PDB file of C-alpha atoms in Angstrom:
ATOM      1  CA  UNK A 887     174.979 -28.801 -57.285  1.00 41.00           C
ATOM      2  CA  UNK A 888     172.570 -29.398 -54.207  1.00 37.00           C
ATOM      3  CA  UNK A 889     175.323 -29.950 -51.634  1.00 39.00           C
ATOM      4  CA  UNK A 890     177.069 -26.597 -53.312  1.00 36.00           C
ATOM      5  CA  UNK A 891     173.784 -24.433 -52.766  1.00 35.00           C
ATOM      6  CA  UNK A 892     173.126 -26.657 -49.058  1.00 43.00           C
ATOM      7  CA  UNK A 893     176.397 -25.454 -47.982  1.00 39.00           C
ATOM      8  CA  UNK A 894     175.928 -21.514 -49.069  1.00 36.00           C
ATOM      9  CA  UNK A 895     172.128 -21.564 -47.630  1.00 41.00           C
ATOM     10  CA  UNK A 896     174.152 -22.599 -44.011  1.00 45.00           C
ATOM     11  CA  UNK A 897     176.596 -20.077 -44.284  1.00 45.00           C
ATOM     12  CA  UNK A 898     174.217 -17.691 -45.099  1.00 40.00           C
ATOM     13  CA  UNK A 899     172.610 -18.326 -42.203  1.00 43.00           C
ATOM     14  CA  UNK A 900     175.799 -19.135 -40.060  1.00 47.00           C
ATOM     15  CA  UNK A 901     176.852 -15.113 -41.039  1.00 47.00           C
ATOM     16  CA  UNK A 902     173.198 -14.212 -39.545  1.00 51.00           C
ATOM     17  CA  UNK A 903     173.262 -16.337 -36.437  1.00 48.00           C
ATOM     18  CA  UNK A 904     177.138 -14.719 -36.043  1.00 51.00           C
ATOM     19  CA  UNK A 905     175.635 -11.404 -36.520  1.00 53.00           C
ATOM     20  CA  UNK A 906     172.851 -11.524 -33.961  1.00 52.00           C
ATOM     21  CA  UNK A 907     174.941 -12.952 -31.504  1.00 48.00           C
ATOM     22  CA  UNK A 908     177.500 -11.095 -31.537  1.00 48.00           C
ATOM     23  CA  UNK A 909     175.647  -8.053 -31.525  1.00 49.00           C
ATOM     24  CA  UNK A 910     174.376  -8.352 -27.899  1.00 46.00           C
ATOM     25  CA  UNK A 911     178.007  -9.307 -27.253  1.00 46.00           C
ATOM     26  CA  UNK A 912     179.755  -7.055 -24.461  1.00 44.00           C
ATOM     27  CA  UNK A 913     183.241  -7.778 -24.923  1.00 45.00           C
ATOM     28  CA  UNK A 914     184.523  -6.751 -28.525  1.00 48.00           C
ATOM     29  CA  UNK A 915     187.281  -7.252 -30.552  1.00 48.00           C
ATOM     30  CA  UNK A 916     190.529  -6.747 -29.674  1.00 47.00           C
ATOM     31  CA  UNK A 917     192.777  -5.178 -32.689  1.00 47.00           C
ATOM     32  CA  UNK A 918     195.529  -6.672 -30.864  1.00 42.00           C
ATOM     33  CA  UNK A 919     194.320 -10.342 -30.697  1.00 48.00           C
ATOM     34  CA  UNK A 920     192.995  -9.920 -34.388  1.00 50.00           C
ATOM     35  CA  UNK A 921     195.480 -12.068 -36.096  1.00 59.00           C
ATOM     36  CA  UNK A 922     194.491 -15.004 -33.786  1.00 83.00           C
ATOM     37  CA  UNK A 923     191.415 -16.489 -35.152  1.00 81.00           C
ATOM     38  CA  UNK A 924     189.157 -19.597 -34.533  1.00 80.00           C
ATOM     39  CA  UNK A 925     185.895 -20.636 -35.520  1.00 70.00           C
ATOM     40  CA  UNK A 926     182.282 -20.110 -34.102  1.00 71.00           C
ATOM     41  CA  UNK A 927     180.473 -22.457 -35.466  1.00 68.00           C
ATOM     42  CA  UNK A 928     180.793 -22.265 -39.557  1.00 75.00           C
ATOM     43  CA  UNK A 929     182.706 -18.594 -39.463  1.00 79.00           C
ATOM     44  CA  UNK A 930     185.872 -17.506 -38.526  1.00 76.00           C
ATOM     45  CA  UNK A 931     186.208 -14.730 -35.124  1.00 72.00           C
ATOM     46  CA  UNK A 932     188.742 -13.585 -33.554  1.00 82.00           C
ATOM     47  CA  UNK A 933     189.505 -16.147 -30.254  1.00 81.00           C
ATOM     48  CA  UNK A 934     188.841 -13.006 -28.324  1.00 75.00           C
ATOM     49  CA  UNK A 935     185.500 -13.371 -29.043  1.00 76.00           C
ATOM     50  CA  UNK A 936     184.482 -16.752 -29.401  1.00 78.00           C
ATOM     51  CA  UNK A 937     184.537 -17.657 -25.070  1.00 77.00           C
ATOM     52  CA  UNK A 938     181.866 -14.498 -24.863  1.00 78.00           C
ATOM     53  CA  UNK A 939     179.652 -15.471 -27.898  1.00 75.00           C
ATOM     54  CA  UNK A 940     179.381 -19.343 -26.544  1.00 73.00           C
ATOM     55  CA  UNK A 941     178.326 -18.000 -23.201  1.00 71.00           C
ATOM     56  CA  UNK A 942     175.386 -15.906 -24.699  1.00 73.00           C
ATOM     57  CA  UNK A 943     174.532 -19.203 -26.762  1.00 72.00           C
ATOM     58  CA  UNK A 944     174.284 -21.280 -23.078  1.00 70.00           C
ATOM     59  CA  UNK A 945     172.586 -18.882 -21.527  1.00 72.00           C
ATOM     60  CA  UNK A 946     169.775 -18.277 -24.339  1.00 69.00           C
ATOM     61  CA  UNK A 947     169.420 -21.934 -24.005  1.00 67.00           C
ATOM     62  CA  UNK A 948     170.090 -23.045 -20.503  1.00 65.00           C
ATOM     63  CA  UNK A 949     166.452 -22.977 -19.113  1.00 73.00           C
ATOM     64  CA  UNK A 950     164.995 -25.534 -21.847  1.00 72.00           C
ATOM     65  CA  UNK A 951     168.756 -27.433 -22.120  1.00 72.00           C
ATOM     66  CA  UNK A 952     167.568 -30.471 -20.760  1.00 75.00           C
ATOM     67  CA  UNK A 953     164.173 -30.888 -22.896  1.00 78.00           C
ATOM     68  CA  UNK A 954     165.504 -29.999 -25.860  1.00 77.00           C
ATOM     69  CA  UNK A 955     168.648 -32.463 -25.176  1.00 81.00           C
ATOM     70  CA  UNK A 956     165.833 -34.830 -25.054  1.00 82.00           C
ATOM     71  CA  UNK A 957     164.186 -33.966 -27.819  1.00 81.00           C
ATOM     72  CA  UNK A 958     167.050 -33.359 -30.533  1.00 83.00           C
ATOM     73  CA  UNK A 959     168.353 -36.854 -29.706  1.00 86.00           C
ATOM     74  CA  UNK A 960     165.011 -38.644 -29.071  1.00 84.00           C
ATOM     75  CA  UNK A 961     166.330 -39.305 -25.639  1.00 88.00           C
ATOM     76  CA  UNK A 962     169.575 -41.368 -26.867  1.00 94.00           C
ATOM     77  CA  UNK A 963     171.518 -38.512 -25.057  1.00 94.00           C
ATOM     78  CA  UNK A 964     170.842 -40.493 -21.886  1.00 93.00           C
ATOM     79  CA  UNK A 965     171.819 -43.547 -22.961  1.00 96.00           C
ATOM     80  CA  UNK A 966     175.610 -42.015 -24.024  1.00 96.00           C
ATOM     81  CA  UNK A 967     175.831 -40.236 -21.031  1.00 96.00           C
ATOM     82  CA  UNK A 968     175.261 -43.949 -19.044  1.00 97.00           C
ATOM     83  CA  UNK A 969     177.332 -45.954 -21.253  1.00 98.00           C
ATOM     84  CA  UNK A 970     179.783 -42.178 -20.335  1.00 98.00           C
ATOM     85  CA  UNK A 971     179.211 -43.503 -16.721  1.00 98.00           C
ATOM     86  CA  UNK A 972     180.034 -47.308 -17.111  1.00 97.00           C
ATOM     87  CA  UNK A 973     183.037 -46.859 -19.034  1.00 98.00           C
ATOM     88  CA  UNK A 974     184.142 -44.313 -16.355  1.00 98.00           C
ATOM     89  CA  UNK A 975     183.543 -46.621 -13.622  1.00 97.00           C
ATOM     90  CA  UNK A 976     183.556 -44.030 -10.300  1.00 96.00           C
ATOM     91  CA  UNK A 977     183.876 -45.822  -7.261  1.00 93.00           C
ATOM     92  CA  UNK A 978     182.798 -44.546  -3.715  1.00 89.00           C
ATOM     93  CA  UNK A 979     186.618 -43.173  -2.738  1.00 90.00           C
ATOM     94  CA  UNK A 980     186.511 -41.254  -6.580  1.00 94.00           C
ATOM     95  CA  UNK A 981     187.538 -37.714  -6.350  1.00 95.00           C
ATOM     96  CA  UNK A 982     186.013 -36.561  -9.506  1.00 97.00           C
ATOM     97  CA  UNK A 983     185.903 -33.107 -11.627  1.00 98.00           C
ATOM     98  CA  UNK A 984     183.073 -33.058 -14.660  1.00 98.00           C
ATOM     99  CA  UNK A 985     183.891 -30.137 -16.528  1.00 98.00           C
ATOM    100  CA  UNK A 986     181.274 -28.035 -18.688  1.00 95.00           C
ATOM    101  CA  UNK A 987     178.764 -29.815 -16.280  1.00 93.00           C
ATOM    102  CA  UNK A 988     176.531 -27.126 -15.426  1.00 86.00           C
ATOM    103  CA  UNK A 989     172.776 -28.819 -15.547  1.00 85.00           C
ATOM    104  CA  UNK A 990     174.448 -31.643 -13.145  1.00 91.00           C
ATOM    105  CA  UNK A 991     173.787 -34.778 -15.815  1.00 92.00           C
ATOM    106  CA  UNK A 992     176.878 -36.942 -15.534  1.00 96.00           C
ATOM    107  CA  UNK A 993     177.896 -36.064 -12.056  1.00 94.00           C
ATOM    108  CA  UNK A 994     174.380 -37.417 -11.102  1.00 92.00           C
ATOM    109  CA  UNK A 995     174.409 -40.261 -13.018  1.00 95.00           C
ATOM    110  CA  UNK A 996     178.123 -41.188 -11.593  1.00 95.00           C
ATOM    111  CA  UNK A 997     176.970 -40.635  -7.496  1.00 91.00           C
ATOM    112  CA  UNK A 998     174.097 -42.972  -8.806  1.00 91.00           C
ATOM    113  CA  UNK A 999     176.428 -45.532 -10.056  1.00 94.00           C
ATOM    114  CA  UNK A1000     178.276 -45.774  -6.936  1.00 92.00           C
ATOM    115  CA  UNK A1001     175.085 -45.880  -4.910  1.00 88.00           C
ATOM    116  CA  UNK A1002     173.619 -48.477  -7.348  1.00 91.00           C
ATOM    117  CA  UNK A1003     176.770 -50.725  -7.259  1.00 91.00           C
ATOM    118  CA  UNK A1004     178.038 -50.194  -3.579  1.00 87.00           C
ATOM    119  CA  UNK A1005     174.614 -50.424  -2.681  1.00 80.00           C
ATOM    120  CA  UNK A1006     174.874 -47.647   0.009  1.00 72.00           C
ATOM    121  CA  UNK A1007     173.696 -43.871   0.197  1.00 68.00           C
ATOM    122  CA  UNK A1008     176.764 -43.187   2.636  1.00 63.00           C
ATOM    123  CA  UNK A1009     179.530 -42.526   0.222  1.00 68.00           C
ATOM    124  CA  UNK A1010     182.823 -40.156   0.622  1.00 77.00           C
ATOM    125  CA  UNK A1011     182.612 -39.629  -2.969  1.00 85.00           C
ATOM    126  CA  UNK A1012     182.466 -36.012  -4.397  1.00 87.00           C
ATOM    127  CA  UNK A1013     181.611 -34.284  -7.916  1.00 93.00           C
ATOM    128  CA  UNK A1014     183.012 -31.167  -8.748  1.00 96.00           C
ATOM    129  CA  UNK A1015     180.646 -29.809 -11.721  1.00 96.00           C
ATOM    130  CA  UNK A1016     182.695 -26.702 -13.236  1.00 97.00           C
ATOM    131  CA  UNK A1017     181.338 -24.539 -15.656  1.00 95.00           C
ATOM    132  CA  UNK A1018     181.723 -21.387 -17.161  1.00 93.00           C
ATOM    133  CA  UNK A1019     178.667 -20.271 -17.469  1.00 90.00           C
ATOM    134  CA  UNK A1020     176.430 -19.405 -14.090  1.00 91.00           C
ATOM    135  CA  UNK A1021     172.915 -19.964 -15.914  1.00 88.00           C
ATOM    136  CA  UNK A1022     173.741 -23.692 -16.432  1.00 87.00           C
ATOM    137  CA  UNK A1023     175.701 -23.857 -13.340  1.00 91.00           C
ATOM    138  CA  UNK A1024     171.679 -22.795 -11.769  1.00 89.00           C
ATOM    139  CA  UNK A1025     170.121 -25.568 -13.657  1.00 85.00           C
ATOM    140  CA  UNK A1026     172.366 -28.063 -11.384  1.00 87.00           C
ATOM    141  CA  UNK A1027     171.949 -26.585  -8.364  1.00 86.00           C
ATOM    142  CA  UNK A1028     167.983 -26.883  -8.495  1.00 83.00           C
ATOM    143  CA  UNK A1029     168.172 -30.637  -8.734  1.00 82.00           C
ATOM    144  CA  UNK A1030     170.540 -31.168  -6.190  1.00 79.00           C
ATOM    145  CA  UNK A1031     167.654 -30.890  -3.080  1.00 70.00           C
ATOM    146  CA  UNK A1032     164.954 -32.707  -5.123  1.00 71.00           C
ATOM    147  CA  UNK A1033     167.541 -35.712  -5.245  1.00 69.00           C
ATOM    148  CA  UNK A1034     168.849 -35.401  -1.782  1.00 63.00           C
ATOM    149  CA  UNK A1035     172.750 -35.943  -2.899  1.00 64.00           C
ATOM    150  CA  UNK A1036     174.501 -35.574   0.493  1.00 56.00           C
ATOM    151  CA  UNK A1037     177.036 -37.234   1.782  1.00 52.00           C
ATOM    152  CA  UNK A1038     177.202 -39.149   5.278  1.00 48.00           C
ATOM    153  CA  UNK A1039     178.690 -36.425   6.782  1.00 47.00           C
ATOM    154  CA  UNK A1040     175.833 -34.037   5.572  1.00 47.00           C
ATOM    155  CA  UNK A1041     177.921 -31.833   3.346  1.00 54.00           C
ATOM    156  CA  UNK A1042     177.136 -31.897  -0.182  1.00 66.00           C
ATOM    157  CA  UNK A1043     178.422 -34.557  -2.657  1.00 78.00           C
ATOM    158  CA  UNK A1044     178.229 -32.145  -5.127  1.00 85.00           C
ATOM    159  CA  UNK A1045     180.340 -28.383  -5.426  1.00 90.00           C
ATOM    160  CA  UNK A1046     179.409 -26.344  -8.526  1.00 93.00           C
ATOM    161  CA  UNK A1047     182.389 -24.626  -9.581  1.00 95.00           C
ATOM    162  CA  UNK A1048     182.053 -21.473 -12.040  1.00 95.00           C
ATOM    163  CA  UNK A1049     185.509 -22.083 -14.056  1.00 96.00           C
ATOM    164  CA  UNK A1050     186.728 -22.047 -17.342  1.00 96.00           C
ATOM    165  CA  UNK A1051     187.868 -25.371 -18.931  1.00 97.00           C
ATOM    166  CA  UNK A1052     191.460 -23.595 -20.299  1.00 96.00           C
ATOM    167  CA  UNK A1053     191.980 -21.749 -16.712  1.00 97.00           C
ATOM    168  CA  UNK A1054     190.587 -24.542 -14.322  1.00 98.00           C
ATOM    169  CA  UNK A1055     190.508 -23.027 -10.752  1.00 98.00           C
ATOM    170  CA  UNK A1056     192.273 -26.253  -9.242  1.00 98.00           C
ATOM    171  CA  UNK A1057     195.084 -27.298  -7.768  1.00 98.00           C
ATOM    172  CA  UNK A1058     197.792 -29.769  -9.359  1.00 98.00           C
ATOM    173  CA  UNK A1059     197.287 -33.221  -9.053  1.00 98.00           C
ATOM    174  CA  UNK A1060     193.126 -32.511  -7.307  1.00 97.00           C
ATOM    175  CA  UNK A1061     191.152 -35.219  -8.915  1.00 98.00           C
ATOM    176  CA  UNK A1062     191.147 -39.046 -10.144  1.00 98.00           C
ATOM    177  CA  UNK A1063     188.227 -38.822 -12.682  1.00 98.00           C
ATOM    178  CA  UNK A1064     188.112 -35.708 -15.158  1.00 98.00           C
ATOM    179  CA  UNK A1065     184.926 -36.128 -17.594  1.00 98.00           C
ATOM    180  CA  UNK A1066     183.748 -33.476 -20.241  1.00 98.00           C
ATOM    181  CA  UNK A1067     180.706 -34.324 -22.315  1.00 97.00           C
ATOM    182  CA  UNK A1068     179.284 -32.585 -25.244  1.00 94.00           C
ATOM    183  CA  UNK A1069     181.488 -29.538 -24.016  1.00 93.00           C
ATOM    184  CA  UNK A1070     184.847 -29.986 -25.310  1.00 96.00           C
ATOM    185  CA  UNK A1071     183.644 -28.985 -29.103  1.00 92.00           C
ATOM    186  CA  UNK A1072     182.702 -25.137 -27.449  1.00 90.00           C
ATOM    187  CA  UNK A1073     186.685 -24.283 -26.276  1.00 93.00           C
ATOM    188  CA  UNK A1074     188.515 -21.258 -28.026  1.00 92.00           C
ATOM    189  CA  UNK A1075     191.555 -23.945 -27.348  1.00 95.00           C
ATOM    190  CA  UNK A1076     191.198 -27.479 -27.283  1.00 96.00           C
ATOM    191  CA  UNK A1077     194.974 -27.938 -26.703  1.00 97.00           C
ATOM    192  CA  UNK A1078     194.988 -25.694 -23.706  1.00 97.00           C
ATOM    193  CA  UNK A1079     191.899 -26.947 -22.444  1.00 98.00           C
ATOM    194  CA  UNK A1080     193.504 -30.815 -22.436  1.00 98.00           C
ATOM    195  CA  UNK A1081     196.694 -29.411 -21.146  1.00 98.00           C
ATOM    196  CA  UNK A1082     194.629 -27.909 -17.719  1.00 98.00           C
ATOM    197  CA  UNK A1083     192.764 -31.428 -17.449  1.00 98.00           C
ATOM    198  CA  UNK A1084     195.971 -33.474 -17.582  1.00 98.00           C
ATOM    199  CA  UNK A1085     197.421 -30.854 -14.622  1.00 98.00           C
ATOM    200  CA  UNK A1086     194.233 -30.756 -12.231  1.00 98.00           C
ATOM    201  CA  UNK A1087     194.091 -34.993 -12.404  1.00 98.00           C
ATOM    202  CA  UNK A1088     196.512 -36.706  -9.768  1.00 98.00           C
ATOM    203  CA  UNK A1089     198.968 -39.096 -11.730  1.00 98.00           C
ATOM    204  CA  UNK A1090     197.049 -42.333 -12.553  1.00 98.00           C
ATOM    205  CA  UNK A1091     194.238 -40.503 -12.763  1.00 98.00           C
ATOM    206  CA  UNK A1092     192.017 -40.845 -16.517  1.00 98.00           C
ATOM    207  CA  UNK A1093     190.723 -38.304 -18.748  1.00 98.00           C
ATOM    208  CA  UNK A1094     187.480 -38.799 -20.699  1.00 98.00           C
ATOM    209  CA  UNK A1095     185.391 -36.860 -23.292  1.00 98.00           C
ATOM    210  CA  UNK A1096     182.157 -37.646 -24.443  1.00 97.00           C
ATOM    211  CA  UNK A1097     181.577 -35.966 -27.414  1.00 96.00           C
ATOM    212  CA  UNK A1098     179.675 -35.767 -31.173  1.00 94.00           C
ATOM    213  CA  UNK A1099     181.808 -36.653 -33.808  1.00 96.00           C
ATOM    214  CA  UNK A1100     182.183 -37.679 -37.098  1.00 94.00           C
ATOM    215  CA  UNK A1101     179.745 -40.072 -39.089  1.00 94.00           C
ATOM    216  CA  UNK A1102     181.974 -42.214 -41.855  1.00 86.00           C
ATOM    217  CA  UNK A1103     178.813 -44.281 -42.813  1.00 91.00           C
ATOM    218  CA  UNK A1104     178.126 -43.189 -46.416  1.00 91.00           C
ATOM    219  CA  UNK A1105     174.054 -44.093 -46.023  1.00 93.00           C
ATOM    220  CA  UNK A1106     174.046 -42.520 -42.614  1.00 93.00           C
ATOM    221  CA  UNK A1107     176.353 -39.563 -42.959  1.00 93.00           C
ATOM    222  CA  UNK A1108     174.059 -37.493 -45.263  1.00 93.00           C
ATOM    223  CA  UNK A1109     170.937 -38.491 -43.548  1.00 94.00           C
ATOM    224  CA  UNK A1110     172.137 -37.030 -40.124  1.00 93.00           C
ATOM    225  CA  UNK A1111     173.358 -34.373 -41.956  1.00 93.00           C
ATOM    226  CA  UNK A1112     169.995 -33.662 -43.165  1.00 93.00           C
ATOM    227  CA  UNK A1113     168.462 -33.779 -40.319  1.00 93.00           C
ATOM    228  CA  UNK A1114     170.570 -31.554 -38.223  1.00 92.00           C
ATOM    229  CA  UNK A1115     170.329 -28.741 -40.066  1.00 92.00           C
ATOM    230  CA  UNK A1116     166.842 -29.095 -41.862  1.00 93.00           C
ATOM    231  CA  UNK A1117     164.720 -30.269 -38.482  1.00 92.00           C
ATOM    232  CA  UNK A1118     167.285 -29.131 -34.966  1.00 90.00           C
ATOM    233  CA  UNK A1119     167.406 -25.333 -35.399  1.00 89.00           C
ATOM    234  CA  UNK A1120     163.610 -24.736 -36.511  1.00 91.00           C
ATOM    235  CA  UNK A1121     163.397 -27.567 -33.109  1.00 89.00           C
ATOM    236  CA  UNK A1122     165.135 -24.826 -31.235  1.00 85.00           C
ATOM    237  CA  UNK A1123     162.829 -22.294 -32.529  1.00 88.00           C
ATOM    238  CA  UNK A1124     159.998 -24.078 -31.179  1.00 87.00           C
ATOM    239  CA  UNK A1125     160.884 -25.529 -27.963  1.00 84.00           C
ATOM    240  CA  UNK A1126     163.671 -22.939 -26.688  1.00 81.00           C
ATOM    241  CA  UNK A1127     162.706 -19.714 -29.218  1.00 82.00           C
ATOM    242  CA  UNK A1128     166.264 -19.885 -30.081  1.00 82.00           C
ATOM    243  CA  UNK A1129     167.124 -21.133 -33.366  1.00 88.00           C
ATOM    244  CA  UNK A1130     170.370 -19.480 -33.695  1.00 87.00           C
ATOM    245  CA  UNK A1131     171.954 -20.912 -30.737  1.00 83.00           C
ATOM    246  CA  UNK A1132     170.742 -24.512 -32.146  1.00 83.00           C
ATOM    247  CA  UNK A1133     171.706 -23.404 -35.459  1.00 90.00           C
ATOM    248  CA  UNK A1134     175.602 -22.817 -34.312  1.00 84.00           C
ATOM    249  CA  UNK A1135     176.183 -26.102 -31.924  1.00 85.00           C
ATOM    250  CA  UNK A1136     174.905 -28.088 -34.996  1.00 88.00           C
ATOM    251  CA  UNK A1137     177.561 -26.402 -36.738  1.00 90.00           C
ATOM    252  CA  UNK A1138     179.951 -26.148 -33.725  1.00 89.00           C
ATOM    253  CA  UNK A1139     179.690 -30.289 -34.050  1.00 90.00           C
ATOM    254  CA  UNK A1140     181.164 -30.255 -37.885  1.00 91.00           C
ATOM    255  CA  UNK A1141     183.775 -28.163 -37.121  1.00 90.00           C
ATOM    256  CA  UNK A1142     185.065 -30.406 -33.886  1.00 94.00           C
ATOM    257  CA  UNK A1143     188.435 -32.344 -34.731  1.00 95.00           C
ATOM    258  CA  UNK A1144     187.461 -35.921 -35.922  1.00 96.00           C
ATOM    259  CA  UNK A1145     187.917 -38.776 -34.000  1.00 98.00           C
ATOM    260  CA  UNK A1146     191.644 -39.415 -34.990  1.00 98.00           C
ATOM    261  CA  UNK A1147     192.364 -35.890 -34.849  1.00 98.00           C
ATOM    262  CA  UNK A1148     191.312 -35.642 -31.570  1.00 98.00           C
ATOM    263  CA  UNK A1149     193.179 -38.997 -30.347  1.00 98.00           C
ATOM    264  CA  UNK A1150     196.175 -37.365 -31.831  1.00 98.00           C
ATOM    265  CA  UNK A1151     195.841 -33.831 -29.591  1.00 98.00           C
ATOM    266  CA  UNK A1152     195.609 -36.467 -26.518  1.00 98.00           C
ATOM    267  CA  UNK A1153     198.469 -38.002 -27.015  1.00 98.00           C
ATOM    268  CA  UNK A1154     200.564 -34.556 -27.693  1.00 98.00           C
ATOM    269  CA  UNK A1155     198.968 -33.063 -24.838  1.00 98.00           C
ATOM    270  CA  UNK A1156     200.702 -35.920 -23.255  1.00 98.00           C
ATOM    271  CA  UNK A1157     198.019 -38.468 -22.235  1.00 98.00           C
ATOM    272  CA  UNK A1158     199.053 -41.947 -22.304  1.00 98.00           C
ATOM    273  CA  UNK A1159     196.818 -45.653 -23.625  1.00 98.00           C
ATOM    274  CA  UNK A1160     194.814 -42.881 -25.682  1.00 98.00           C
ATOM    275  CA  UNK A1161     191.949 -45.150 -27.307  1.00 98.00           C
ATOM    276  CA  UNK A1162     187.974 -43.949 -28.372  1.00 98.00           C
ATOM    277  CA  UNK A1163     185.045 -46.139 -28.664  1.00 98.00           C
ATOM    278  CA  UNK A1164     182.439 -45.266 -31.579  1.00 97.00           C
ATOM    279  CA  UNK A1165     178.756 -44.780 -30.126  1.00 97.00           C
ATOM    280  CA  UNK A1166     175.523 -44.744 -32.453  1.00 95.00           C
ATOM    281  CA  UNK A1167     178.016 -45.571 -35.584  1.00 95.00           C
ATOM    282  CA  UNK A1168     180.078 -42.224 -35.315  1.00 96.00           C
ATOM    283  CA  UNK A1169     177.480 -39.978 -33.882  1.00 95.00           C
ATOM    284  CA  UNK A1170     179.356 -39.455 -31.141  1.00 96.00           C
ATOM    285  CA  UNK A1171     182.471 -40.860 -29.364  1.00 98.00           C
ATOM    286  CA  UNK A1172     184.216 -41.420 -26.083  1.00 98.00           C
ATOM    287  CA  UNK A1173     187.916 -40.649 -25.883  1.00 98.00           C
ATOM    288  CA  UNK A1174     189.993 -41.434 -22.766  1.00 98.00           C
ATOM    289  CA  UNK A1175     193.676 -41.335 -21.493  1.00 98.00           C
ATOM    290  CA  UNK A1176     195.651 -41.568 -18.337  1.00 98.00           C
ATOM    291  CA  UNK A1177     198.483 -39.527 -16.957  1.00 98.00           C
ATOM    292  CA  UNK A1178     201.508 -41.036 -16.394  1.00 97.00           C
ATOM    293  CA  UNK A1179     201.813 -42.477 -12.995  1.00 92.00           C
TER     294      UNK A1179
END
């Protein structure tokens, strides 16, 4: 059928994209991790692999992240990562960690809340961006100056952090806020990764991931199927000369745990009022939990 030979022309192309990647890659694999696998995008690797192949995807992309975020999405991005903000709900006192972070665009958008509702540029707030990857972490830092986020004391509202989201570099019980958007999906170990978010955020303190999910809609399901993989990674040829990093996060997106799924892991990982909220019919979804108090 059609959806038989759509589905062998991606992984066709999923083996190539694997292939090139991983041929640049410096760490290889390690015969002693080989039984532990995980997927990278539509093929199976060994986990030992997968942290080192997502970092040459961000950094192949990280100088044209922004534009292209704008262009795959025809700027609805924004509008998610606001709504991200509102739900959120940072106040000026908010100690807050945003995790895979590195261009800087919900940490801004949350000092700008606070300014916006607390109507003051004096605010005690801080943003810890972490990131494990130092070209995106670069993007963030730029903007920082041009937008003048200091705080009243002079020091800088906003630390960039170079960190890995299943090893955070922070103590117990840091933060009140921990947000991830559109990074959670790239992980070797989503269950380790909520694990180190529920231990960095002080009890009382709520977890919340922004992140593409899955489409139920039967009219709109195969349309945005269509065109992610028929019009983002020749996009990403274009704008960013990198179709094969655009070609795995549109697959990295099918292979993320559903909404359900994922409200499910929450809970295990021991989260408590777990609950997600639907955004663009499915597209993508906010999940959010608090720690026990």
């Amino acid at each position: 059928t059609s959806a038989q030979v759509h589905i062998y022309k991606e992984n066709i192309y999923s083996t190539r994209v694997l292939r090139k990647l991983s041929s640049s890659a410096k760490e290889g694999p390690d015969p002693e991790e080989g039984r532990s696998k995980t997927h990278f995008g539509f093929q199976t690797v060994p986990e030992s692999l997968k942290k080192g192949l997502v970092g040459q995807v961000f950094t192949g992309v990280a100088n044209n992240y922004d534009i292209m975020n704008d262009a795959m999405s025809l700027g609805v991005h924004r509008l998610w990562k606001d709504y991200l903000i509102a739900t959120v709900q940072p106040v000026s006192t908010s100690k807050m960690l945003d995790v895979a972070g590195g261009t800087g665009d919900i940490a801004f958008r949350a000092l700008d809340y606070v300014r916006r509702n607390e109507k003051t540029n004096d605010l005690s707030m801080t943003v810890t961006v972490c990131d494990i990857n130092p070209s995106m972490l670069e993007q963030g830092k730029k903007k920082v100056l041009e937008g003048g986020y200091l705080s009243a004391t002079g020091e800088e509202q906003l630390k960039f952090v170079e960190g890995d989201a299943e090893d955070l570099p922070f103590e117990d019980n840091t933060f009140d806020i921990y947000t991830i958007a559109f990074g959670l999906r790239n992980v070797t170990n989503i269950p380790k990764a909520l694990s180190e978010a529920k231990r960095v955020l002080k009890p009382g303190g709520r977890y919340f991931c922004l992140e593409f999910s899955r489409v139920e809609n039967p009219v709109l399901g195969p349309l945005y199927d269509l065109y992610s993989f028929n019009v983002i990674p020749p996009m990403g040829e274009l704008i960013a000369r990198n179709r094969e990093a655009y070609q795995y996060l549109i697959e990295s997106i099918r292979k993320h745990p559903p909404q359900q799924e994922l409200k499910k892991m929450m809970v295990e990982a021991g989260f408590t009022s777990v609950e997600y909220e639907n955004l663009s019919m499915g597209i993508v979804a906010i999940h959010s939990g608090f720690v026990p108090a």
